[in-house]
CSV table of N, CA and C in Angstrom, one decimal:
chain,number,residue,atom,x,y,z
A,1,UNK,N,-14.5,4.0,-12.0
A,1,UNK,CA,-14.9,3.2,-10.8
A,1,UNK,C,-16.3,4.0,-10.3
A,2,UNK,N,-17.5,3.3,-10.3
A,2,UNK,CA,-18.7,3.5,-9.8
A,2,UNK,C,-18.7,3.9,-8.2
A,3,UNK,N,-18.1,3.3,-7.5
A,3,UNK,CA,-18.0,3.6,-6.1
A,3,UNK,C,-16.7,4.0,-5.6
A,4,UNK,N,-16.9,4.7,-4.3
A,4,UNK,CA,-15.4,5.1,-3.8
A,4,UNK,C,-14.3,3.9,-3.6
A,5,UNK,N,-13.2,4.7,-3.7
A,5,UNK,CA,-11.9,3.7,-3.7
A,5,UNK,C,-11.8,3.4,-2.1
A,6,UNK,N,-11.6,2.3,-1.7
A,6,UNK,CA,-11.4,1.9,-0.1
A,6,UNK,C,-10.0,1.5,-0.2
A,7,UNK,N,-9.5,1.9,1.1
A,7,UNK,CA,-8.0,1.8,1.3
A,7,UNK,C,-7.9,1.3,2.8
A,8,UNK,N,-7.0,0.4,3.1
A,8,UNK,CA,-6.6,0.2,4.5
A,8,UNK,C,-5.3,0.5,4.6
A,9,UNK,N,-5.1,1.2,5.5
A,9,UNK,CA,-3.8,1.8,6.0
A,9,UNK,C,-3.2,1.3,7.2
A,10,UNK,N,-2.1,0.7,7.4
A,10,UNK,CA,-1.8,0.0,8.8
A,10,UNK,C,-0.4,0.0,9.1
A,11,UNK,N,-0.1,-0.1,10.5
A,11,UNK,CA,1.1,-0.3,10.8
A,11,UNK,C,1.5,-1.6,11.1
A,12,UNK,N,2.6,-2.1,11.3
A,12,UNK,CA,2.9,-3.6,11.7
A,12,UNK,C,3.6,-4.0,12.9
A,13,UNK,N,3.2,-5.1,13.5
A,13,UNK,CA,4.0,-5.5,14.8
A,13,UNK,C,4.2,-4.6,15.7
A,14,UNK,N,5.5,-4.5,16.2
A,14,UNK,CA,5.9,-3.7,17.2
A,14,UNK,C,6.4,-2.2,16.5
A,15,UNK,N,6.2,-1.9,15.4
A,15,UNK,CA,6.5,-0.6,14.8
A,15,UNK,C,5.6,0.4,15.6
A,16,UNK,N,6.3,1.0,16.5
A,16,UNK,CA,5.6,2.1,17.5
A,16,UNK,C,4.9,3.4,16.8
A,17,UNK,N,5.7,3.6,15.9
A,17,UNK,CA,5.1,4.9,14.8
A,17,UNK,C,3.6,4.9,14.6
A,18,UNK,N,2.8,5.8,14.5
A,18,UNK,CA,1.4,5.6,13.9
A,18,UNK,C,0.8,6.8,13.1
A,19,UNK,N,1.8,8.2,13.3
A,19,UNK,CA,1.4,9.4,12.9
A,19,UNK,C,1.4,9.1,11.3
A,20,UNK,N,2.3,8.8,10.5
A,20,UNK,CA,2.1,8.7,9.0
A,20,UNK,C,1.0,8.1,8.6
A,21,UNK,N,0.7,6.8,9.4
A,21,UNK,CA,-0.6,6.0,8.7
A,21,UNK,C,-1.9,6.7,9.1
A,22,UNK,N,-1.9,7.5,10.3
A,22,UNK,CA,-3.2,8.3,10.6
A,22,UNK,C,-3.3,9.2,9.5
A,23,UNK,N,-2.3,10.1,9.4
A,23,UNK,CA,-2.2,11.2,8.5
A,23,UNK,C,-2.8,10.7,7.1
A,24,UNK,N,-2.2,9.8,6.4
A,24,UNK,CA,-2.5,9.3,5.2
A,24,UNK,C,-3.9,8.7,5.3
A,25,UNK,N,-4.5,7.8,6.1
A,25,UNK,CA,-5.6,7.6,6.1
A,25,UNK,C,-6.8,8.6,6.2
A,26,UNK,N,-6.4,9.8,6.8
A,26,UNK,CA,-7.3,10.9,7.1
A,26,UNK,C,-7.3,11.6,5.7
A,27,UNK,N,-6.3,11.5,4.9
A,27,UNK,CA,-6.2,12.3,3.6
A,27,UNK,C,-6.9,11.6,2.5
A,28,UNK,N,-7.2,10.2,2.8
A,28,UNK,CA,-7.9,9.5,1.9
A,28,UNK,C,-9.1,9.3,2.1
A,29,UNK,N,-9.6,9.2,3.4
A,29,UNK,CA,-10.9,9.3,3.9
A,29,UNK,C,-11.6,8.3,3.0
A,30,UNK,N,-11.4,7.3,2.7
A,30,UNK,CA,-12.0,6.2,2.0
A,30,UNK,C,-12.2,5.1,2.8
A,31,UNK,N,-13.2,4.1,2.6
A,31,UNK,CA,-13.4,2.9,3.4
A,31,UNK,C,-12.5,2.0,2.7
A,32,UNK,N,-11.9,-1.3,1.1
A,32,UNK,CA,-10.5,-1.3,0.9
A,32,UNK,C,-10.4,-1.9,-0.7
A,33,UNK,N,-9.9,-1.0,-1.4
A,33,UNK,CA,-9.4,-1.2,-2.8
A,33,UNK,C,-7.9,-1.2,-2.8
A,34,UNK,N,-7.4,-0.9,-1.5
A,34,UNK,CA,-5.6,-0.7,-1.5
A,34,UNK,C,-5.4,-1.1,0.0
A,35,UNK,N,-4.3,-1.5,0.2
A,35,UNK,CA,-3.8,-1.8,1.4
A,35,UNK,C,-2.3,-1.0,1.5
A,36,UNK,N,-2.2,0.1,2.2
A,36,UNK,CA,-1.0,1.0,2.4
A,36,UNK,C,-0.3,0.4,4.0
A,37,UNK,N,0.7,0.0,3.8
A,37,UNK,CA,1.4,-0.3,5.1
A,37,UNK,C,2.7,0.6,5.3
A,38,UNK,N,2.7,1.3,6.4
A,38,UNK,CA,3.8,2.1,6.7
A,38,UNK,C,4.6,1.3,7.9
A,39,UNK,N,6.1,1.5,7.5
A,39,UNK,CA,7.0,0.6,8.4
A,39,UNK,C,8.2,1.6,8.7
A,40,UNK,N,8.7,1.6,10.0
A,40,UNK,CA,9.8,2.1,10.4
A,40,UNK,C,10.7,0.9,11.2
A,41,UNK,N,10.1,-0.3,11.3
A,41,UNK,CA,11.0,-1.1,12.1
A,41,UNK,C,11.8,-1.9,11.4
A,42,UNK,N,12.0,-1.9,10.0
A,42,UNK,CA,13.1,-2.9,9.3
A,42,UNK,C,12.6,-3.9,9.0
A,43,UNK,N,11.4,-4.5,9.1
A,43,UNK,CA,10.7,-5.9,8.8
A,43,UNK,C,10.2,-5.7,7.4
A,44,UNK,N,10.2,-4.8,6.6
A,44,UNK,CA,9.6,-4.7,5.4
A,44,UNK,C,9.9,-5.8,4.5
A,45,UNK,N,11.0,-6.4,4.4
A,45,UNK,CA,11.5,-7.5,3.8
A,45,UNK,C,10.6,-8.9,4.1
A,46,UNK,N,10.2,-9.0,5.4
A,46,UNK,CA,9.4,-10.0,5.5
A,46,UNK,C,7.9,-9.7,5.4
A,47,UNK,N,7.3,-8.5,6.0
A,47,UNK,CA,6.0,-8.3,5.9
A,47,UNK,C,5.3,-8.0,4.6
A,48,UNK,N,5.9,-7.4,3.9
A,48,UNK,CA,5.4,-7.1,2.7
A,48,UNK,C,5.1,-8.4,1.8
A,49,UNK,N,6.3,-9.1,1.5
A,49,UNK,CA,6.0,-10.6,1.0
A,49,UNK,C,4.8,-11.3,1.6
A,50,UNK,N,4.8,-11.5,3.0
A,50,UNK,CA,3.8,-12.2,3.7
A,50,UNK,C,2.5,-11.6,3.3
A,51,UNK,N,2.3,-10.4,3.5
A,51,UNK,CA,1.1,-9.7,3.1
A,51,UNK,C,0.6,-10.2,1.8
A,52,UNK,N,1.6,-9.9,0.7
A,52,UNK,CA,1.2,-10.2,-0.6
A,52,UNK,C,1.0,-11.9,-0.7
A,53,UNK,N,1.7,-12.7,-0.1
A,53,UNK,CA,1.2,-13.9,-0.2
A,53,UNK,C,-0.2,-14.0,0.5
A,54,UNK,N,-0.6,-13.8,1.5
A,54,UNK,CA,-1.9,-13.7,2.0
A,54,UNK,C,-2.9,-13.3,1.1
A,55,UNK,N,-2.5,-12.1,0.4
A,55,UNK,CA,-3.6,-11.4,-0.5
A,55,UNK,C,-3.8,-12.5,-1.8
A,56,UNK,N,-2.4,-13.2,-2.2
A,56,UNK,CA,-2.9,-14.1,-3.3
A,56,UNK,C,-3.9,-15.0,-2.9
A,57,UNK,N,-3.4,-15.8,-1.7
A,57,UNK,CA,-4.4,-16.8,-1.1
A,57,UNK,C,-5.5,-16.6,-1.0
A,58,UNK,N,-6.0,-15.1,-0.4
A,58,UNK,CA,-7.3,-14.9,-0.7
A,58,UNK,C,-8.1,-14.4,-1.9
A,59,UNK,N,-7.3,-14.4,-3.0
A,59,UNK,CA,-7.8,-14.0,-4.2
A,59,UNK,C,-8.0,-12.5,-4.3
A,60,UNK,N,-6.9,-11.8,-3.7
A,60,UNK,CA,-7.1,-10.3,-3.7
A,60,UNK,C,-6.0,-9.7,-4.8
A,61,UNK,N,-6.3,-10.3,-5.9
A,61,UNK,CA,-5.3,-9.8,-7.2
A,61,UNK,C,-5.6,-8.5,-7.3
A,62,UNK,N,-6.8,-8.0,-7.1
A,62,UNK,CA,-7.1,-6.7,-7.6
A,62,UNK,C,-7.0,-5.7,-6.5
A,63,UNK,N,-6.4,-6.0,-5.4
A,63,UNK,CA,-6.2,-4.9,-4.5
A,63,UNK,C,-4.8,-4.3,-4.5
A,64,UNK,N,-4.7,-3.3,-4.6
A,64,UNK,CA,-3.2,-2.4,-4.5
A,64,UNK,C,-2.7,-2.6,-3.2
A,65,UNK,N,-1.6,-3.0,-3.3
A,65,UNK,CA,-0.5,-2.9,-2.2
A,65,UNK,C,0.6,-2.0,-2.5
A,66,UNK,N,0.8,-0.9,-1.4
A,66,UNK,CA,1.6,-0.2,-1.5
A,66,UNK,C,2.1,0.2,-0.2
A,67,UNK,N,3.2,0.8,0.1
A,67,UNK,CA,4.0,1.4,1.5
A,67,UNK,C,4.5,2.4,1.4
A,68,UNK,N,5.0,2.7,2.7
A,68,UNK,CA,6.1,4.0,3.0
A,68,UNK,C,6.6,3.5,4.2
A,69,UNK,N,7.5,4.6,4.6
A,69,UNK,CA,8.4,4.8,5.6
A,69,UNK,C,9.7,4.6,5.5
A,70,UNK,N,10.5,4.0,6.5
A,70,UNK,CA,11.9,4.1,6.3
A,70,UNK,C,12.4,2.8,5.6
A,71,UNK,N,12.4,2.6,4.2
A,71,UNK,CA,12.6,1.5,3.4
A,71,UNK,C,13.8,1.9,2.7
A,72,UNK,N,14.9,1.2,2.6
A,72,UNK,CA,16.1,1.3,1.8
A,72,UNK,C,15.7,1.5,0.4
A,73,UNK,N,16.3,2.3,-0.5
A,73,UNK,CA,16.1,2.2,-1.7
A,73,UNK,C,16.2,0.8,-2.4
A,74,UNK,N,17.5,0.3,-2.0
A,74,UNK,CA,17.9,-0.8,-2.5
A,74,UNK,C,16.9,-2.1,-2.2
A,75,UNK,N,16.2,-2.1,-1.3
A,75,UNK,CA,15.1,-3.2,-1.1
A,75,UNK,C,13.9,-3.0,-2.0
A,76,UNK,N,13.6,-1.9,-2.5
A,76,UNK,CA,12.4,-1.6,-3.2
A,76,UNK,C,12.2,-2.5,-4.3
A,77,UNK,N,13.4,-2.6,-5.3
A,77,UNK,CA,13.1,-3.8,-6.5
A,77,UNK,C,12.8,-5.2,-5.9
A,78,UNK,N,13.0,-5.7,-4.7
A,78,UNK,CA,12.6,-7.0,-4.2
A,78,UNK,C,11.3,-6.8,-3.7
A,79,UNK,N,10.9,-5.6,-3.1
A,79,UNK,CA,9.4,-5.5,-2.7
A,79,UNK,C,8.6,-5.5,-3.9
A,80,UNK,N,8.8,-4.9,-4.9
A,80,UNK,CA,8.2,-4.7,-6.1
A,80,UNK,C,8.0,-6.4,-6.8
A,81,UNK,N,9.0,-7.3,-6.7
A,81,UNK,CA,8.8,-8.4,-7.1
A,81,UNK,C,7.7,-9.1,-6.7
A,82,UNK,N,7.6,-8.6,-5.1
A,82,UNK,CA,6.6,-9.4,-4.3
A,82,UNK,C,5.2,-8.6,-4.3
A,83,UNK,N,5.0,-7.8,-5.2
A,83,UNK,CA,3.6,-7.3,-5.3
A,83,UNK,C,3.5,-5.9,-4.6
A,84,UNK,N,4.5,-5.3,-3.9
A,84,UNK,CA,4.3,-3.8,-3.6
A,84,UNK,C,4.6,-2.8,-4.9
A,85,UNK,N,3.5,-2.2,-5.2
A,85,UNK,CA,3.5,-1.5,-6.4
A,85,UNK,C,4.2,-0.1,-6.2
A,86,UNK,N,4.3,0.3,-5.2
A,86,UNK,CA,5.1,1.7,-5.0
A,86,UNK,C,5.3,2.0,-3.3
A,87,UNK,N,6.5,2.4,-3.1
A,87,UNK,CA,6.9,2.7,-1.8
A,87,UNK,C,7.3,4.3,-1.8
A,88,UNK,N,6.4,5.0,-0.8
A,88,UNK,CA,6.4,6.3,-0.5
A,88,UNK,C,7.6,6.6,0.5
A,89,UNK,N,8.7,7.4,0.6
A,89,UNK,CA,9.6,7.7,1.3
A,89,UNK,C,9.1,8.8,2.5
A,90,UNK,N,10.0,8.8,3.5
A,90,UNK,CA,9.4,9.8,4.5
A,90,UNK,C,9.4,11.3,3.7
A,91,UNK,N,8.2,12.1,3.9
A,91,UNK,CA,8.1,13.3,3.4
A,91,UNK,C,7.3,13.3,2.4
A,92,UNK,N,6.9,12.2,1.7
A,92,UNK,CA,6.0,12.1,0.5
A,92,UNK,C,5.0,13.1,0.7
A,93,UNK,N,4.4,13.8,-0.1
A,93,UNK,CA,3.2,14.8,0.0
A,93,UNK,C,2.1,13.9,0.3
A,94,UNK,N,1.0,14.4,0.7
A,94,UNK,CA,-0.3,13.7,0.8
A,94,UNK,C,-1.2,13.7,-0.7
A,95,UNK,N,-0.8,14.9,-1.2
A,95,UNK,CA,-1.4,15.0,-2.8
A,95,UNK,C,-0.7,13.9,-3.6
A,96,UNK,N,0.6,13.6,-3.5
A,96,UNK,CA,1.3,12.7,-4.3
A,96,UNK,C,0.8,11.1,-3.9
A,97,UNK,N,0.6,11.0,-2.8
A,97,UNK,CA,0.0,9.7,-2.2
A,97,UNK,C,-1.5,9.5,-2.7
A,98,UNK,N,-2.1,10.4,-2.4
A,98,UNK,CA,-3.7,10.4,-2.8
A,98,UNK,C,-4.0,10.4,-4.2
A,99,UNK,N,-3.1,11.0,-5.2
A,99,UNK,CA,-3.2,11.0,-6.5
A,99,UNK,C,-2.8,9.7,-7.3
A,100,UNK,N,-1.8,9.0,-6.4
A,100,UNK,CA,-1.2,7.9,-7.0
A,100,UNK,C,-2.5,6.6,-6.6
A,101,UNK,N,-2.9,6.7,-5.5
A,101,UNK,CA,-4.1,5.8,-5.1
A,101,UNK,C,-5.4,5.9,-5.8
A,102,UNK,N,-5.6,7.1,-6.2
A,102,UNK,CA,-6.7,7.5,-7.2
A,102,UNK,C,-6.5,7.0,-8.6
A,103,UNK,N,-5.2,6.9,-9.0
A,103,UNK,CA,-5.0,6.5,-10.5
A,103,UNK,C,-4.6,5.0,-10.5
A,104,UNK,N,-4.1,4.4,-9.5
A,104,UNK,CA,-3.4,3.1,-9.5
A,104,UNK,C,-4.6,2.1,-9.0
A,105,UNK,N,-5.5,2.3,-8.3
A,105,UNK,CA,-6.8,1.5,-8.0
A,105,UNK,C,-7.5,1.0,-9.3
A,106,UNK,N,-8.0,2.1,-10.0
A,106,UNK,CA,-8.8,1.7,-11.3
A,106,UNK,C,-7.8,0.7,-12.1
A,107,UNK,N,-6.6,1.3,-12.3
A,107,UNK,CA,-5.8,0.6,-13.2
A,107,UNK,C,-5.7,-1.0,-12.8
A,108,UNK,N,-5.4,-1.0,-11.3
A,108,UNK,CA,-5.2,-2.4,-10.6
A,108,UNK,C,-6.5,-3.1,-11.0
A,109,UNK,N,-7.5,-2.7,-10.6
A,109,UNK,CA,-8.7,-3.3,-10.9
A,109,UNK,C,-9.3,-3.9,-12.3
A,110,UNK,N,-8.6,-2.8,-13.3
A,110,UNK,CA,-8.8,-3.2,-15.0
A,110,UNK,C,-7.9,-4.3,-15.2
A,111,UNK,N,-6.5,-4.3,-14.7
A,111,UNK,CA,-5.5,-5.6,-14.8
A,111,UNK,C,-6.3,-6.9,-14.6
A,112,UNK,N,-6.9,-6.6,-13.0
A,112,UNK,CA,-7.4,-8.1,-12.5
A,112,UNK,C,-8.6,-8.3,-13.3
A,113,UNK,N,-9.2,-7.5,-13.9
A,113,UNK,CA,-10.7,-7.8,-14.7
A,113,UNK,C,-10.3,-8.4,-16.2
A,114,UNK,N,-9.2,-8.1,-16.6
A,114,UNK,CA,-8.7,-8.4,-18.1
A,114,UNK,C,-7.7,-9.9,-17.9
A,115,UNK,N,-7.2,-9.7,-16.7
A,115,UNK,CA,-6.4,-11.1,-16.4
A,115,UNK,C,-7.0,-12.4,-16.3
């Protein structure tokens, strides 16, 4: 990629926490080639599919969608079916997240270009 990777990190709805999203955003320090959604509220089975649907409607097939927070392991396969490419549990290191994003964004962009 010739330009910097841009990432949107968000918390949704009434989900009151924001520390994780702020820490990840600060670590990435990029402007949005990816959307990272952090959830503790239990609304992940609604919010991720809805965001993925909106992304498809807007033609954002080349934008990476990933998440983190308190998401049961059993729910992750369904989220993947809805376009969530990776879910980071609490305690995931910033290095793990930033390395993943730096590797996954160019791969996602390449898949969209060839698809």
